[in-house]
């Protein structure tokens, strides 16, 4: 029996999915990432193994994705979030053409074709007011747990729109509404309506091709789904059994399984993991690095301003995925 794992190290949560050779989900795990990405990867993998009732030696292949995909030392390959999300979305809902992924620190809109290939995407990572982290912070101001946000917001009868597009100003707006006696549920729902409007605008930039799917942690929030559907004026597909939040990990696992099946059909061995190949644990590398360069022909100017030379730093070579 073949078992593969997909690990998605996000900025806020780390997710993992285990599949058997029939592409069936046999294990899932979700935990907060924290600031140490390597240990987060190990911890979520251990939780996955426990949930799937597998030993580490039984897992044939591991594919990583997400913000911290290079920090998974036991990976065989890494994949971009866009590739992973697109593949899983079309696997779960073949009619998917436009994906909205609301993460902890960013929002992604992705347009895909019938094969799950990315045709266009837009990313909003400039302001936290449009992310799940902002909603969680707003909930803490209101004394709510994360899992209570959706049901509580659905009690709203008159949503109070949080209009600021900057997270700092939006937080001040929330506090102002509270001090003016606005019901907490109206503030919470208003924040979601505002987020939903901004998210749909991002989707318009890739083309609103029917066949919409929502992924990410917001799939657990019934009020957020309603706000998005109201803004979109259409239905959003949401994966069952909590797989919406694990969509990236599922995509990585599915592509990992495809690679294993291809290698075996060709009679080729499974490549070593990143640690075995000497890549070690590292965070996502920078492609560019700037360094001050003092040259005799171009001395530093008054005030310490020096000429700058830029060089390309290539990402680490991965084993064939």
XYZ file of C-alpha atoms in Angstrom:
321
model
C 0.000 0.000 0.000
C 1.240 3.482 -0.905
C 0.784 6.332 1.567
C 1.668 9.938 0.793
C 1.447 13.146 2.802
C 0.885 16.775 1.885
C 2.166 19.416 4.327
C 0.999 23.038 4.050
C 2.995 25.380 6.307
C 0.940 28.567 6.360
C 1.746 31.836 8.062
C -0.890 31.199 10.749
C -1.776 27.499 10.600
C 0.058 24.371 9.475
C -2.062 21.700 7.822
C -1.404 18.116 6.759
C -3.273 15.432 4.816
C -2.460 11.729 4.310
C -3.739 9.755 1.312
C -3.688 6.107 0.345
C -3.044 4.906 -3.208
C -6.747 5.314 -4.057
C -6.541 9.061 -3.286
C -8.656 8.549 -0.161
C -8.036 10.843 2.815
C -6.970 8.675 5.742
C -5.630 11.354 8.084
C -5.748 15.110 8.750
C -4.040 17.527 11.120
C -4.186 21.285 11.790
C -2.186 23.318 14.306
C -0.910 26.871 14.731
C 2.395 27.456 12.984
C 4.099 29.760 15.465
C 7.400 31.367 14.600
C 9.556 28.220 14.274
C 8.655 26.684 10.938
C 10.802 23.538 11.129
C 9.378 22.393 14.489
C 5.867 23.295 13.257
C 6.342 20.965 10.297
C 7.527 18.128 12.520
C 4.667 18.660 14.979
C 1.889 18.705 12.392
C 3.385 15.630 10.687
C 3.444 13.751 14.000
C -0.214 14.656 14.561
C -1.025 13.493 11.034
C 0.672 10.129 11.586
C -1.275 9.642 14.806
C -4.584 10.495 13.123
C -3.858 8.209 10.144
C -2.465 5.469 12.412
C 0.708 5.263 10.383
C 4.371 4.944 11.227
C 6.733 7.449 9.648
C 8.425 4.644 7.706
C 5.117 3.780 6.000
C 4.857 7.184 4.286
C 6.378 6.815 0.829
C 6.404 10.436 -0.270
C 5.950 13.895 1.266
C 5.154 17.045 -0.724
C 5.190 20.435 0.977
C 3.556 23.733 0.078
C 2.722 27.073 1.634
C 4.665 29.950 3.113
C 7.095 27.618 4.896
C 7.376 24.825 2.331
C 11.188 24.985 2.265
C 11.268 24.430 6.037
C 9.978 20.845 5.865
C 13.194 18.785 6.106
C 11.511 15.447 5.365
C 9.905 16.610 2.104
C 10.667 14.944 -1.203
C 9.496 17.972 -3.150
C 7.851 21.369 -2.708
C 5.023 22.996 -4.640
C 3.703 26.534 -4.840
C 0.441 27.265 -3.042
C -1.220 28.193 -6.312
C -0.422 24.830 -7.907
C -1.562 22.883 -4.847
C -4.817 24.798 -4.380
C -5.721 24.610 -8.061
C -5.167 20.856 -8.304
C -7.136 20.028 -5.153
C -10.013 22.337 -6.098
C -10.588 20.669 -9.469
C -10.162 17.234 -7.870
C -12.931 17.989 -5.347
C -15.197 19.987 -7.670
C -14.367 19.326 -11.367
C -16.389 22.355 -12.449
C -14.234 24.780 -10.449
C -12.871 27.678 -12.487
C -12.370 30.487 -9.922
C -10.899 29.906 -6.465
C -10.879 32.310 -3.520
C -8.427 31.389 -0.770
C -8.704 33.509 2.390
C -5.635 32.867 4.518
C -4.361 34.251 7.785
C -2.169 36.903 6.177
C -3.310 37.155 2.559
C -6.089 36.509 0.059
C -5.579 34.736 -3.255
C -7.894 34.696 -6.263
C -7.025 31.979 -8.791
C -8.540 31.146 -12.185
C -7.972 27.575 -13.370
C -8.795 25.433 -16.381
C -10.495 22.035 -16.475
C -7.173 20.270 -15.822
C -6.481 22.270 -12.661
C -3.791 24.422 -14.264
C -3.429 28.009 -13.057
C -4.392 30.468 -15.790
C -4.367 33.711 -13.758
C -4.048 34.806 -10.146
C -4.055 37.877 -7.946
C -2.720 38.193 -4.422
C -3.643 40.734 -1.784
C -0.995 40.626 0.938
C -0.576 44.382 1.453
C -3.091 44.892 4.223
C -4.246 42.603 7.037
C -7.740 44.168 7.011
C -8.656 41.769 4.221
C -7.520 38.566 5.941
C -8.575 35.948 8.440
C -6.120 37.330 10.993
C -8.036 40.608 11.072
C -11.316 38.804 11.757
C -9.687 36.819 14.562
C -8.340 40.005 16.103
C -11.740 41.669 15.819
C -13.281 38.648 17.522
C -10.828 38.968 20.416
C -11.876 42.602 20.900
C -15.442 41.337 21.183
C -14.510 38.515 23.555
C -15.226 35.727 21.064
C -13.378 32.479 20.367
C -12.430 31.854 16.729
C -14.946 29.025 16.299
C -17.754 31.243 17.648
C -17.287 34.031 15.087
C -19.626 32.675 12.411
C -22.658 31.661 14.532
C -22.378 34.872 16.565
C -22.269 37.101 13.463
C -25.372 35.406 12.038
C -27.339 36.944 14.903
C -26.798 40.366 13.329
C -29.864 42.315 12.184
C -28.077 45.489 11.041
C -24.411 44.902 10.063
C -22.184 47.905 10.793
C -19.728 48.057 7.901
C -16.064 48.406 8.842
C -15.051 50.610 5.959
C -11.336 51.136 6.620
C -9.023 49.204 4.312
C -6.069 49.508 6.704
C -5.983 47.034 9.591
C -4.838 49.666 12.099
C -7.637 52.072 11.185
C -10.131 49.221 10.996
C -9.289 48.206 14.560
C -9.831 51.787 15.695
C -13.169 51.774 13.858
C -14.233 48.602 15.666
C -13.364 50.133 19.037
C -15.252 53.295 18.120
C -18.376 51.313 17.176
C -18.219 49.440 20.493
C -17.905 52.658 22.492
C -20.939 54.034 20.612
C -23.050 51.075 21.701
C -23.215 49.196 18.395
C -24.069 45.522 19.097
C -21.030 43.270 18.841
C -22.739 40.903 16.376
C -23.446 43.817 14.000
C -19.771 44.841 14.129
C -18.589 41.285 13.497
C -20.931 40.785 10.547
C -20.042 44.219 9.200
C -16.364 43.268 9.188
C -17.211 40.157 7.186
C -19.344 42.056 4.682
C -16.454 44.481 4.134
C -13.959 41.632 3.730
C -16.307 39.824 1.352
C -16.621 42.887 -0.871
C -12.854 43.321 -1.107
C -12.362 39.606 -1.799
C -14.858 39.616 -4.671
C -13.129 42.660 -6.172
C -9.920 40.613 -6.177
C -11.746 37.769 -7.912
C -12.948 40.156 -10.611
C -9.324 40.890 -11.462
C -8.764 37.276 -12.556
C -12.148 37.032 -14.254
C -15.327 35.868 -12.562
C -15.641 32.578 -14.418
C -18.567 30.575 -12.927
C -17.644 27.554 -10.866
C -16.590 29.317 -7.651
C -14.849 27.644 -4.734
C -13.806 28.960 -1.316
C -10.733 27.540 0.410
C -8.785 28.373 3.552
C -9.750 28.780 7.188
C -12.789 30.909 6.312
C -14.538 27.775 5.042
C -15.239 27.062 8.736
C -17.085 30.380 9.098
C -20.726 30.148 8.031
C -21.272 33.910 8.282
C -18.244 34.614 6.072
C -19.541 32.203 3.446
C -22.898 33.994 3.475
C -21.252 37.419 3.184
C -19.134 36.265 0.238
C -22.078 34.657 -1.558
C -24.170 37.801 -1.064
C -21.392 39.925 -2.548
C -20.729 37.445 -5.357
C -24.446 36.854 -5.978
C -23.697 33.198 -6.577
C -22.959 30.007 -4.665
C -19.500 29.032 -3.437
C -18.457 25.386 -3.358
C -16.961 24.424 -0.002
C -15.202 21.103 0.596
C -16.827 18.811 3.187
C -15.335 17.445 6.407
C -13.058 20.432 7.008
C -11.075 19.832 3.816
C -11.569 23.441 2.732
C -9.008 24.601 5.267
C -6.692 21.770 4.193
C -7.084 22.346 0.453
C -3.414 23.249 -0.083
C -2.189 20.197 1.829
C -4.618 17.999 -0.101
C -3.333 19.349 -3.421
C 0.258 18.688 -2.396
C -0.637 15.132 -1.375
C -2.510 14.452 -4.629
C 0.378 15.684 -6.746
C 2.801 13.701 -4.597
C 0.752 10.547 -5.169
C 0.731 11.184 -8.913
C 4.532 11.484 -8.856
C 4.952 8.231 -6.929
C 2.704 6.388 -9.360
C 4.653 7.790 -12.314
C 8.019 6.820 -10.814
C 6.847 3.285 -10.090
C 5.363 2.877 -13.562
C 8.725 3.927 -15.025
C 10.655 1.646 -12.665
C 12.469 4.565 -11.023
C 13.333 4.900 -7.323
C 11.768 7.436 -4.964
C 14.159 10.413 -4.622
C 15.730 11.249 -1.257
C 14.146 13.750 1.094
C 15.505 17.293 1.327
C 17.388 16.411 4.514
C 18.940 13.335 2.923
C 19.966 15.440 -0.064
C 21.711 17.878 2.267
C 19.236 20.722 1.855
C 18.464 20.846 5.559
C 15.904 23.054 7.276
C 15.613 26.526 5.852
C 13.030 29.204 5.371
C 11.828 30.290 1.941
C 14.853 31.822 0.206
C 15.062 35.301 -1.250
C 15.610 35.500 -4.988
C 17.311 38.859 -4.720
C 19.779 40.234 -2.249
C 21.182 43.758 -2.093
C 24.525 44.577 -0.532
C 26.438 47.835 -0.193
C 29.545 47.774 -2.402
C 32.347 50.275 -1.885
C 34.270 50.844 -5.104
C 37.339 53.010 -5.677
C 35.758 54.556 -8.794
C 32.493 55.276 -6.934
C 33.252 56.262 -3.340
C 30.474 56.509 -0.810
C 28.746 59.859 -0.846
C 28.450 62.259 2.033
C 26.167 60.828 4.688
C 27.216 57.222 4.078
C 25.189 56.537 0.909
C 27.071 53.852 -1.032
C 26.538 52.311 -4.479
C 24.453 49.141 -4.310
C 25.148 45.969 -6.263
C 22.400 43.405 -6.587
C 22.916 39.736 -7.251
C 20.556 36.842 -7.885
C 20.373 34.134 -5.258
C 18.797 31.052 -6.782
C 16.351 28.975 -4.714
C 17.597 25.576 -3.528
C 17.522 22.823 -6.093
C 14.789 20.304 -5.399
C 14.725 16.706 -6.333
C 12.503 15.957 -9.340
C 8.926 16.229 -8.195
